[in-house]
Every structure is written in structure tokens, then in C-alpha cells.
Amino acid sequence: MNLLAIETSCDETAAAVIAETGDPAKPWRLKSNVVASQDAIHREWGGVVPELASRQHLRDVCGVVDRALDQASVGWTDIGAVAVTQGPGLLGSLLVGVSFAKSIAWSRGIPLVPVHHLAGHIESLVLHHGELALPAAVLVVSGGHTSLYFIREPGRYELIGRTRDDAAGEAYDKVARLLGLGYPGGPIIDRLAREGNDRAYSFPVSRLTHADRNQPRATAPAGLLPPELARRVDFSFSGLKTAVMRVVQVRAAELAPRDVADIAASFQRVVVEALLDRTFEAAGWLEARSVGLAGGVSANSRLRADAEARGAKAGLPVFVPPLSLSTDNAAMIGAAGLRRLRAGVTADWDLNAEASLSL
Ligand code: KG4
Ligand code: ZN
């Protein structure tokens, strides 16, 4: 069975065709994966402008879906189901994909499968590598999310840690903007950091203790982790961003390219350490048999290299998606869609896009 998947939650219009293999260990095969990026449009504004994003999705969605069918060498009659990102994301953007997918499913008389964007990022790992050894600890780290999941059975994702403020990708984008580097900032900082000294600045790593009684409770469900650790696996990046801002403000006039590279490298070291410390600590405690990293920031070269090194030291296999599946795409939505379809989940015709949706 071929499934057509559509993703329009943020600023990429994406469509893909995924087929089932019949092999339980590697259940899906990618037939096509088409992404129309809007980076060039939003770059001018230094970030995603929601109104421009939804209008561009409208222009692009037909052509992107046509190309996905073409590249997979399939026609409409070969498609047995449609999966679409229902949320979370920008409402106007999501609506384009949801309406388009609904129209296809209704007119062809085939099932419509609603998919959570983060389930898509997680299943990108299974699409590429096959089923993960469970239980697994998977960190989804993107422009909108920094969320750590514990997976005990396929298709069930337990949230055990998340950011309390900025997502890691958002911190990359904001710091890049402070340094006048352009958008999106992640790949630019990644590249620059290779030439910088990552110890030149000691930026603070925030450790959430929730000791203050005004702080919200830890994210992990009660009893899963010891209370101390449960508190530690939440993330916070806004203090780090402010620390970088102070350095930039104080030294604005005298910042040479060398200093910018040092700031990028020092910032990146702190982010990567914070992400991996918590992920591996939780994985160890939970006796995970594998660790996964997914989402746009999992494209980061240092995060990948350091995760590999920590995995090797801990005797834990580490999985990351190939670059084409780490930033937003529809192939991952297709994978999560087939998982849900086989679990019996389909949507009614009143399916609506949801800007915030829990997994
Ligand atoms: O998953 P994604 O495409 O979209 C969301 O769901 O948010 O992630 C986009 C984010 C952006 O913040 C971008 O700066 C970041 O991923 N990113 C990176 C790298 N490539 C993309 N961050 C760090 N290093 C990279 N190489
Ligand atoms: Zn994403």
C-alpha cells in the first residue's frame, strides 16, 4: 500500500509517498520526498512570518504533491491513504495541508490519517533505520520544540522532559540574529563554530531545579524518574541567549570575525552539552536500549559527533536521521501516518488543524 503524506506546519511545503514493506523490522520504504522551502522569503524578515508562510503554502502545495507522485512513479489510483500534519504549528499553515489532504481523501474515498508533527520527527528514525531497540530515549530538537520522549512500545511516546522557554533551534536562530549572521541560524552557527574556540566564553548552562515554588512541576510522569532527575531533565535556553546578548552589546564595536566564531562555538558547546547530559542521564536511569535524536537541530554536526561519542562510551546505539529527514519533511509524516493507520486511527471529515496539540 502506498500512502501520500503532506506537511505544512511551518515554512516548508512538503509531500512524500511511503510504501509498506511487509518487514516488521523495517516497516516502511521511502518512494519520494519533495520539500519546497520558504527560507528565501522569510530570510528578509529574520524569521518566519505566518501570513507569508500560509500564502506560499497555497501557491506551492499542488505542484509539490504532483512532484511527489511523479518521483514515486505512482498515480492517484495507486494511493491507498493520505496522512497530514494536524499540529502543532502555525494555524494558517497547517490549514492548507489539512484542507488539501481532506479534499484528496474525500474525493478518492480513501482514509485520512491525522499526524502529530513530533511523532513524525520520531518516526523519521524508524523510516531510515528500522524499528529502534526499545525502550528508547528520543530527543526531538527543532526550531519549535525541545522534547525528550521515552518509548516503551512502538507508537507510544511518553514526554519526560521539555524546554521551559526557547527551543534549542530557536536559540540558534536568535543568537545568529544577534550576531548578524542570517536565517535560519542553526546551519550558519554550526559551520562557523568549527573555526572558533569553544572555551573562549563561559556561557551559563541553566539547570532547572524547580526549587522555587512558583516553578511548574517537572514534566516526567510521577514515578518514572527519581524526583531529582525528573526536575533536571527539563531544559531552558533563554538565559543562555541573554548571556550571549550581553557579550554582543558590551563588545559590539570591537567584535572581529574571530570573536564571532568563538561566540558561536562557545554557545554551541553549552547547548549540545545541555541536550546530551539530560538525554543520556535519563536514558541510563531508564535502562534504555537505544538513543535517538530527531528534528532540525539533529542536523548539527557537533551534536551528532558528541552523541556518537557518548553512545559509544555508554554502550548505547545512537540513531539520527539522514539530513534530508532531519529538517521538516513529509516522509516522516508518512511513516507516523502508516503507524497510526495500522493502529486503526483515521480522521472524520470534520478534522481541524490544531496550533497546539499534545502527543
Ligand atoms: O525541524 P525543523 O525543520 O522545524 C521545526 O519543526 O521547527 O527545525 C528547524 C530548526 C531551525 O531552528 C534551524 O536553525 C535548526 O533547526 N537547524 C540547525 C541545523 N540545521 C537546522 N540547528 C543547528 N545546527 C544545524 N546544522
Ligand atoms: Zn519540525
CSV table of C-alpha atoms and ligand atoms in Angstrom, one decimal:
chain,number,residue,atom,x,y,z
A,1,MET,CA,0.0,0.0,0.0
A,2,ASN,CA,1.2,3.5,-0.9
A,3,LEU,CA,0.5,6.4,1.4
A,4,LEU,CA,0.7,10.1,0.4
A,5,ALA,CA,1.8,12.4,3.2
A,6,ILE,CA,1.5,16.2,3.4
A,7,GLU,CA,3.3,18.5,5.8
A,8,THR,CA,2.8,22.3,6.0
A,9,SER,CA,3.1,23.1,9.7
A,10,CYS,CA,5.7,25.9,9.4
A,11,ASP,CA,7.6,27.2,6.4
A,12,GLU,CA,8.2,24.1,4.3
A,13,THR,CA,5.6,22.8,1.9
A,14,ALA,CA,6.3,19.0,1.7
A,15,ALA,CA,4.8,15.9,0.2
A,16,ALA,CA,6.0,12.3,0.1
A,17,VAL,CA,5.0,8.8,-0.9
A,18,ILE,CA,5.8,6.0,1.5
A,19,ALA,CA,5.1,2.3,0.9
A,20,GLU,CA,4.8,-0.6,3.3
A,21,THR,CA,7.4,-3.3,3.0
A,22,GLY,CA,5.8,-6.2,4.9
A,23,ASP,CA,9.0,-6.5,7.0
A,24,PRO,CA,8.2,-5.8,10.7
A,25,ALA,CA,11.8,-4.8,11.4
A,26,LYS,CA,11.9,-2.2,8.7
A,27,PRO,CA,8.2,-1.5,8.0
A,28,TRP,CA,8.3,1.4,5.5
A,29,ARG,CA,10.1,2.4,2.3
A,30,LEU,CA,10.5,6.0,1.1
A,31,LYS,CA,9.4,6.4,-2.6
A,32,SER,CA,9.6,10.1,-2.9
A,33,ASN,CA,10.3,13.1,-0.6
A,34,VAL,CA,9.7,16.6,-2.0
A,35,VAL,CA,10.2,19.8,0.0
A,36,ALA,CA,9.7,23.4,-1.2
A,37,SER,CA,11.5,25.6,1.3
A,38,GLN,CA,10.4,29.2,2.0
A,39,ASP,CA,13.7,30.2,3.6
A,40,ALA,CA,14.4,32.8,0.9
A,41,ILE,CA,11.1,34.5,1.7
A,42,HIS,CA,11.4,34.6,5.5
A,43,ARG,CA,15.2,35.4,5.5
A,44,GLU,CA,14.4,39.0,4.7
A,45,TRP,CA,12.4,39.3,8.0
A,46,GLY,CA,14.8,37.3,10.2
A,47,GLY,CA,12.2,34.7,11.0
A,48,VAL,CA,9.0,33.0,9.8
A,49,VAL,CA,6.2,35.4,9.0
A,50,PRO,CA,3.0,33.3,9.5
A,51,GLU,CA,0.9,35.2,7.0
A,52,LEU,CA,3.5,34.9,4.3
A,53,ALA,CA,4.0,31.2,5.1
A,54,SER,CA,0.4,30.2,4.7
A,55,ARG,CA,0.0,32.2,1.4
A,56,GLN,CA,3.1,30.5,0.0
A,57,HIS,CA,1.8,27.0,1.0
A,58,LEU,CA,-1.3,27.7,-1.0
A,59,ARG,CA,0.9,28.5,-4.1
A,60,ASP,CA,3.1,25.5,-3.7
A,61,VAL,CA,1.0,22.6,-2.4
A,62,CYS,CA,-0.4,21.4,-5.8
A,63,GLY,CA,3.0,21.4,-7.5
A,64,VAL,CA,4.7,19.7,-4.6
A,65,VAL,CA,2.2,16.9,-4.4
A,66,ASP,CA,2.4,16.4,-8.2
A,67,ARG,CA,6.2,16.1,-8.0
A,68,ALA,CA,5.9,13.6,-5.1
A,69,LEU,CA,3.6,11.4,-7.2
A,70,ASP,CA,5.9,11.7,-10.2
A,71,GLN,CA,9.1,11.0,-8.4
A,72,ALA,CA,7.5,7.9,-6.8
A,73,SER,CA,6.2,6.8,-10.3
A,74,VAL,CA,2.7,6.4,-9.0
A,75,GLY,CA,-0.7,7.8,-10.0
A,76,TRP,CA,-3.7,8.8,-7.9
A,77,THR,CA,-5.2,5.3,-8.2
A,78,ASP,CA,-2.1,3.8,-6.5
A,79,ILE,CA,-2.6,5.9,-3.3
A,80,GLY,CA,-4.4,4.0,-0.6
A,81,ALA,CA,-4.4,6.6,2.2
A,82,VAL,CA,-3.4,10.2,3.0
A,83,ALA,CA,-1.6,11.4,6.1
A,84,VAL,CA,-1.3,15.0,7.1
A,85,THR,CA,0.2,17.0,9.9
A,86,GLN,CA,-2.7,18.1,12.1
A,87,GLY,CA,-0.5,20.1,14.6
A,88,PRO,CA,1.2,21.6,16.4
A,89,GLY,CA,2.4,24.5,14.2
A,90,LEU,CA,1.2,27.8,12.6
A,91,LEU,CA,-2.6,27.6,12.3
A,92,GLY,CA,-2.8,29.2,8.8
A,93,SER,CA,0.0,27.0,7.5
A,94,LEU,CA,-1.5,23.8,9.0
A,95,LEU,CA,-4.9,24.6,7.5
A,96,VAL,CA,-3.5,24.5,3.9
A,97,GLY,CA,-2.2,20.9,4.4
A,98,VAL,CA,-5.3,19.7,6.3
A,99,SER,CA,-7.8,21.1,3.8
A,100,PHE,CA,-5.8,19.7,0.9
A,101,ALA,CA,-5.4,16.3,2.4
A,102,LYS,CA,-9.1,16.2,3.3
A,103,SER,CA,-10.1,17.0,-0.3
A,104,ILE,CA,-7.9,14.2,-1.7
A,105,ALA,CA,-9.1,11.6,0.8
A,106,TRP,CA,-12.8,12.6,0.3
A,107,SER,CA,-12.6,12.7,-3.5
A,108,ARG,CA,-10.7,9.4,-3.7
A,109,GLY,CA,-12.7,7.7,-1.0
A,110,ILE,CA,-9.5,6.7,1.0
A,111,PRO,CA,-8.7,7.0,4.7
A,112,LEU,CA,-7.3,10.3,6.1
A,113,VAL,CA,-4.8,9.9,8.9
A,114,PRO,CA,-4.0,12.9,11.3
A,115,VAL,CA,-0.4,13.0,12.4
A,116,HIS,CA,1.3,14.9,15.3
A,117,HIS,CA,4.3,16.7,13.9
A,118,LEU,CA,6.7,15.4,16.7
A,119,ALA,CA,5.5,11.8,16.1
A,120,GLY,CA,6.7,12.4,12.6
A,121,HIS,CA,10.1,13.6,13.7
A,122,ILE,CA,10.4,10.5,16.0
A,123,GLU,CA,9.3,8.1,13.2
A,124,SER,CA,11.8,9.6,10.8
A,125,LEU,CA,14.3,7.4,12.8
A,126,VAL,CA,12.3,4.2,12.1
A,127,LEU,CA,11.8,5.1,8.5
A,128,HIS,CA,15.5,5.3,8.0
A,129,HIS,CA,17.0,2.7,10.5
A,130,GLY,CA,14.1,0.3,11.1
A,131,GLU,CA,12.4,-0.3,14.5
A,132,LEU,CA,14.6,1.0,17.4
A,133,ALA,CA,15.6,-1.3,20.2
A,134,LEU,CA,13.1,-0.5,23.0
A,135,PRO,CA,12.9,1.1,25.4
A,136,ALA,CA,14.4,4.1,23.7
A,137,ALA,CA,15.0,7.7,24.7
A,138,VAL,CA,14.4,10.1,21.8
A,139,LEU,CA,15.2,13.8,21.8
A,140,VAL,CA,13.2,15.9,19.4
A,141,VAL,CA,15.1,19.1,18.9
A,142,SER,CA,13.9,21.7,16.4
A,143,GLY,CA,13.0,25.3,15.9
A,144,GLY,CA,9.8,24.9,17.8
A,145,HIS,CA,10.4,22.1,20.2
A,146,THR,CA,13.0,20.6,22.6
A,147,SER,CA,11.2,17.5,23.9
A,148,LEU,CA,12.6,14.2,25.3
A,149,TYR,CA,10.4,11.1,24.9
A,150,PHE,CA,10.6,7.7,26.5
A,151,ILE,CA,9.3,5.0,24.2
A,152,ARG,CA,8.5,1.6,25.6
A,153,GLU,CA,6.3,0.3,22.8
A,154,PRO,CA,6.1,1.4,19.2
A,155,GLY,CA,3.8,4.4,18.6
A,156,ARG,CA,3.5,5.3,22.3
A,157,TYR,CA,5.5,8.4,23.2
A,158,GLU,CA,5.9,9.5,26.9
A,159,LEU,CA,7.1,13.0,27.4
A,160,ILE,CA,9.8,13.1,30.1
A,161,GLY,CA,11.5,16.5,29.6
A,162,ARG,CA,10.9,19.7,27.6
A,163,THR,CA,12.1,23.2,27.3
A,164,ARG,CA,10.5,25.8,29.7
A,165,ASP,CA,11.2,28.7,27.3
A,166,ASP,CA,13.0,28.7,24.0
A,167,ALA,CA,13.5,25.7,21.8
A,168,ALA,CA,17.1,24.8,21.0
A,169,GLY,CA,16.7,25.7,17.3
A,170,GLU,CA,15.0,29.0,18.3
A,171,ALA,CA,18.1,29.8,20.5
A,172,TYR,CA,20.4,29.1,17.5
A,173,ASP,CA,18.2,31.3,15.3
A,174,LYS,CA,18.1,34.2,17.8
A,175,VAL,CA,21.8,34.0,18.6
A,176,ALA,CA,22.6,34.0,14.8
A,177,ARG,CA,20.4,37.1,14.5
A,178,LEU,CA,22.2,38.9,17.4
A,179,LEU,CA,25.5,38.1,15.6
A,180,GLY,CA,24.1,39.4,12.3
A,181,LEU,CA,24.5,36.0,10.6
A,182,GLY,CA,21.3,35.5,8.8
A,183,TYR,CA,18.4,33.0,8.9
A,184,PRO,CA,18.0,30.1,9.6
A,185,GLY,CA,20.8,30.4,12.1
A,186,GLY,CA,21.4,26.8,13.0
A,187,PRO,CA,23.4,25.7,10.0
A,188,ILE,CA,25.4,29.0,9.9
A,189,ILE,CA,26.4,28.7,13.6
A,190,ASP,CA,27.2,25.0,13.0
A,191,ARG,CA,29.6,26.0,10.2
A,192,LEU,CA,31.2,29.0,12.0
A,193,ALA,CA,31.7,27.1,15.3
A,194,ARG,CA,34.1,24.8,13.6
A,195,GLU,CA,36.6,27.6,13.3
A,196,GLY,CA,36.0,29.0,16.8
A,197,ASN,CA,37.4,28.3,20.3
A,198,ASP,CA,34.5,26.7,22.2
A,199,ARG,CA,36.1,27.6,25.6
A,200,ALA,CA,36.6,31.3,24.8
A,201,TYR,CA,33.4,32.3,26.6
A,202,SER,CA,31.9,30.5,29.6
A,203,PHE,CA,28.2,30.9,29.0
A,204,PRO,CA,25.9,29.6,31.7
A,205,VAL,CA,24.0,26.3,31.4
A,206,SER,CA,20.7,26.6,33.1
A,207,ARG,CA,20.0,23.7,35.4
A,208,LEU,CA,16.3,23.7,36.3
A,209,THR,CA,15.8,22.6,39.9
A,210,HIS,CA,12.2,23.8,40.3
A,211,ALA,CA,13.3,24.6,43.9
A,212,ASP,CA,11.3,27.8,43.6
A,213,ARG,CA,7.7,27.0,44.5
A,214,ASN,CA,6.5,29.3,41.7
A,215,GLN,CA,8.1,26.9,39.2
A,216,PRO,CA,5.9,24.4,37.4
A,217,ARG,CA,6.2,20.8,38.3
A,218,ALA,CA,8.6,18.5,36.4
A,219,THR,CA,7.4,17.2,33.0
A,220,ALA,CA,8.0,13.5,33.5
A,221,PRO,CA,5.0,11.5,34.8
A,222,ALA,CA,5.3,10.8,38.6
A,223,GLY,CA,7.2,7.7,39.5
A,224,LEU,CA,9.0,7.2,36.2
A,225,LEU,CA,12.2,9.0,37.3
A,226,PRO,CA,13.5,9.9,40.7
A,227,PRO,CA,12.2,13.4,41.6
A,228,GLU,CA,15.7,15.0,41.4
A,229,LEU,CA,16.3,13.6,37.9
A,230,ALA,CA,12.8,14.4,36.8
A,231,ARG,CA,13.5,18.0,37.6
A,232,ARG,CA,16.8,18.0,35.9
A,233,VAL,CA,15.6,16.7,32.5
A,234,ASP,CA,13.7,19.9,31.7
A,235,PHE,CA,15.6,22.4,29.5
A,236,SER,CA,15.9,26.2,29.4
A,237,PHE,CA,17.7,28.2,26.8
A,238,SER,CA,16.5,31.8,27.3
A,239,GLY,CA,19.2,32.6,29.9
A,240,LEU,CA,21.9,31.5,27.5
A,241,LYS,CA,20.5,33.7,24.8
A,242,THR,CA,20.6,36.7,27.2
A,243,ALA,CA,24.2,35.9,28.2
A,244,VAL,CA,25.2,36.0,24.5
A,245,MET,CA,23.3,39.2,24.0
A,246,ARG,CA,25.2,40.9,26.9
A,247,VAL,CA,28.5,40.0,25.3
A,248,VAL,CA,27.4,41.3,22.0
A,249,GLN,CA,26.1,44.5,23.5
A,250,VAL,CA,29.2,45.2,25.5
A,251,ARG,CA,31.6,44.4,22.8
A,252,ALA,CA,29.5,45.4,19.7
A,253,ALA,CA,32.0,47.8,18.1
A,254,GLU,CA,35.1,45.6,18.5
A,255,LEU,CA,33.7,42.2,17.5
A,256,ALA,CA,36.0,40.7,14.9
A,257,PRO,CA,35.1,37.6,12.8
A,258,ARG,CA,37.4,35.6,15.1
A,259,ASP,CA,35.3,36.7,18.1
A,260,VAL,CA,32.0,35.8,16.3
A,261,ALA,CA,33.3,32.3,15.6
A,262,ASP,CA,34.4,32.0,19.3
A,263,ILE,CA,31.0,33.1,20.5
A,264,ALA,CA,29.3,30.6,18.1
A,265,ALA,CA,31.5,27.8,19.2
A,266,SER,CA,31.1,28.6,23.0
A,267,PHE,CA,27.3,28.9,22.6
A,268,GLN,CA,27.1,25.6,20.7
A,269,ARG,CA,29.2,23.7,23.3
A,270,VAL,CA,26.8,24.8,26.0
A,271,VAL,CA,23.7,23.9,24.0
A,272,VAL,CA,25.0,20.5,23.0
A,273,GLU,CA,26.1,19.6,26.5
A,274,ALA,CA,22.8,20.6,28.0
A,275,LEU,CA,20.9,18.4,25.4
A,276,LEU,CA,23.1,15.4,25.7
A,277,ASP,CA,23.7,15.5,29.5
A,278,ARG,CA,20.0,15.2,30.2
A,279,THR,CA,19.2,12.7,27.4
A,280,PHE,CA,22.0,10.3,28.4
A,281,GLU,CA,21.3,10.7,32.1
A,282,ALA,CA,17.6,9.8,31.6
A,283,ALA,CA,18.4,7.0,29.1
A,284,GLY,CA,20.9,5.5,31.6
A,285,TRP,CA,18.4,5.6,34.5
A,286,LEU,CA,15.6,4.2,32.4
A,287,GLU,CA,17.8,1.5,31.1
A,288,ALA,CA,17.1,2.5,27.5
A,289,ARG,CA,18.5,0.2,24.8
A,290,SER,CA,18.9,3.0,22.3
A,291,VAL,CA,19.0,6.8,22.0
A,292,GLY,CA,17.6,8.8,19.1
A,293,LEU,CA,18.0,12.4,18.1
A,294,ALA,CA,15.5,13.9,15.6
A,295,GLY,CA,14.3,17.3,14.3
A,296,GLY,CA,16.1,20.2,12.6
A,297,VAL,CA,18.8,20.6,15.2
A,298,SER,CA,19.7,16.9,14.9
A,299,ALA,CA,21.4,18.0,11.7
A,300,ASN,CA,24.0,19.8,13.9
A,301,SER,CA,27.5,18.3,13.3
A,302,ARG,CA,28.7,18.7,16.8
A,303,LEU,CA,25.5,17.3,18.4
A,304,ARG,CA,25.8,14.2,16.1
A,305,ALA,CA,29.5,13.7,16.8
A,306,ASP,CA,29.2,14.2,20.6
A,307,ALA,CA,26.1,11.9,20.8
A,308,GLU,CA,28.0,9.2,18.9
A,309,ALA,CA,30.9,9.5,21.3
A,310,ARG,CA,28.7,9.4,24.4
A,311,GLY,CA,26.8,6.5,23.0
A,312,ALA,CA,30.0,4.5,22.4
A,313,LYS,CA,31.1,5.3,25.9
A,314,ALA,CA,27.8,4.2,27.4
A,315,GLY,CA,27.5,1.1,25.1
A,316,LEU,CA,24.2,2.6,23.7
A,317,PRO,CA,23.4,2.7,20.0
A,318,VAL,CA,22.6,6.3,18.9
A,319,PHE,CA,20.3,6.9,15.9
A,320,VAL,CA,20.0,10.2,13.9
A,321,PRO,CA,18.0,10.7,10.7
A,322,PRO,CA,19.9,11.5,7.4
A,323,LEU,CA,20.0,15.2,6.8
A,324,SER,CA,17.1,15.0,4.3
A,325,LEU,CA,14.8,13.7,7.1
A,326,SER,CA,16.0,15.9,10.0
A,327,THR,CA,14.5,19.2,9.0
A,328,ASP,CA,10.8,19.4,8.2
A,329,ASN,CA,9.6,16.9,5.6
A,330,ALA,CA,6.6,14.8,4.7
A,331,ALA,CA,8.3,11.5,4.6
A,332,MET,CA,8.4,11.4,8.4
A,333,ILE,CA,4.7,12.3,8.5
A,334,GLY,CA,4.0,9.4,6.1
A,335,ALA,CA,5.9,7.0,8.4
A,336,ALA,CA,4.0,8.1,11.5
A,337,GLY,CA,0.8,8.0,9.4
A,338,LEU,CA,1.2,4.4,8.4
A,339,ARG,CA,1.9,3.5,12.1
A,340,ARG,CA,-1.3,5.2,13.1
A,341,LEU,CA,-3.3,3.8,10.2
A,342,ARG,CA,-2.3,0.3,11.2
A,343,ALA,CA,-3.2,1.0,14.8
A,344,GLY,CA,-6.7,1.8,13.5
A,345,VAL,CA,-6.6,5.6,13.7
A,346,THR,CA,-8.3,7.6,10.9
A,347,ALA,CA,-9.9,11.1,10.9
A,348,ASP,CA,-13.5,12.1,10.2
A,349,TRP,CA,-14.3,14.8,7.7
A,350,ASP,CA,-14.6,17.5,10.5
A,351,LEU,CA,-10.8,17.1,11.2
A,352,ASN,CA,-9.4,20.5,12.1
A,353,ALA,CA,-5.8,21.9,12.3
A,354,GLU,CA,-4.6,22.4,15.9
A,355,ALA,CA,-1.9,25.0,16.6
A,356,SER,CA,-1.2,23.3,19.9
A,357,LEU,CA,-1.7,19.6,20.1
A,358,SER,CA,-0.3,17.2,22.6
A,359,LEU,CA,1.2,13.9,21.6
B,1,KG4,O1,12.5,20.6,12.5
B,1,KG4,P1,12.7,21.9,11.8
B,1,KG4,O2,13.0,21.9,10.3
B,1,KG4,O3,11.4,22.8,12.0
B,1,KG4,C1,10.7,22.8,13.2
B,1,KG4,O4,9.8,21.9,13.4
B,1,KG4,O5,11.0,23.7,14.0
B,1,KG4,O6,13.9,22.6,12.6
B,1,KG4,C2,14.3,23.9,12.2
B,1,KG4,C3,15.4,24.4,13.1
B,1,KG4,C4,15.8,25.8,12.9
B,1,KG4,O7,15.8,26.5,14.2
B,1,KG4,C5,17.3,25.7,12.4
B,1,KG4,O8,18.1,26.7,12.8
B,1,KG4,C6,17.7,24.4,13.1
B,1,KG4,O9,16.6,23.5,13.0
B,1,KG4,N1,18.8,23.7,12.4
B,1,KG4,C7,20.0,23.6,13.0
B,1,KG4,C8,20.9,23.0,12.0
B,1,KG4,N2,20.1,22.8,10.8
B,1,KG4,C9,18.9,23.3,11.1
B,1,KG4,N3,20.5,23.9,14.2
B,1,KG4,C10,21.8,23.6,14.5
B,1,KG4,N4,22.6,23.1,13.6
B,1,KG4,C11,22.2,22.7,12.3
B,1,KG4,N5,23.1,22.2,11.5
B,2,ZN,ZN,9.8,20.0,12.8
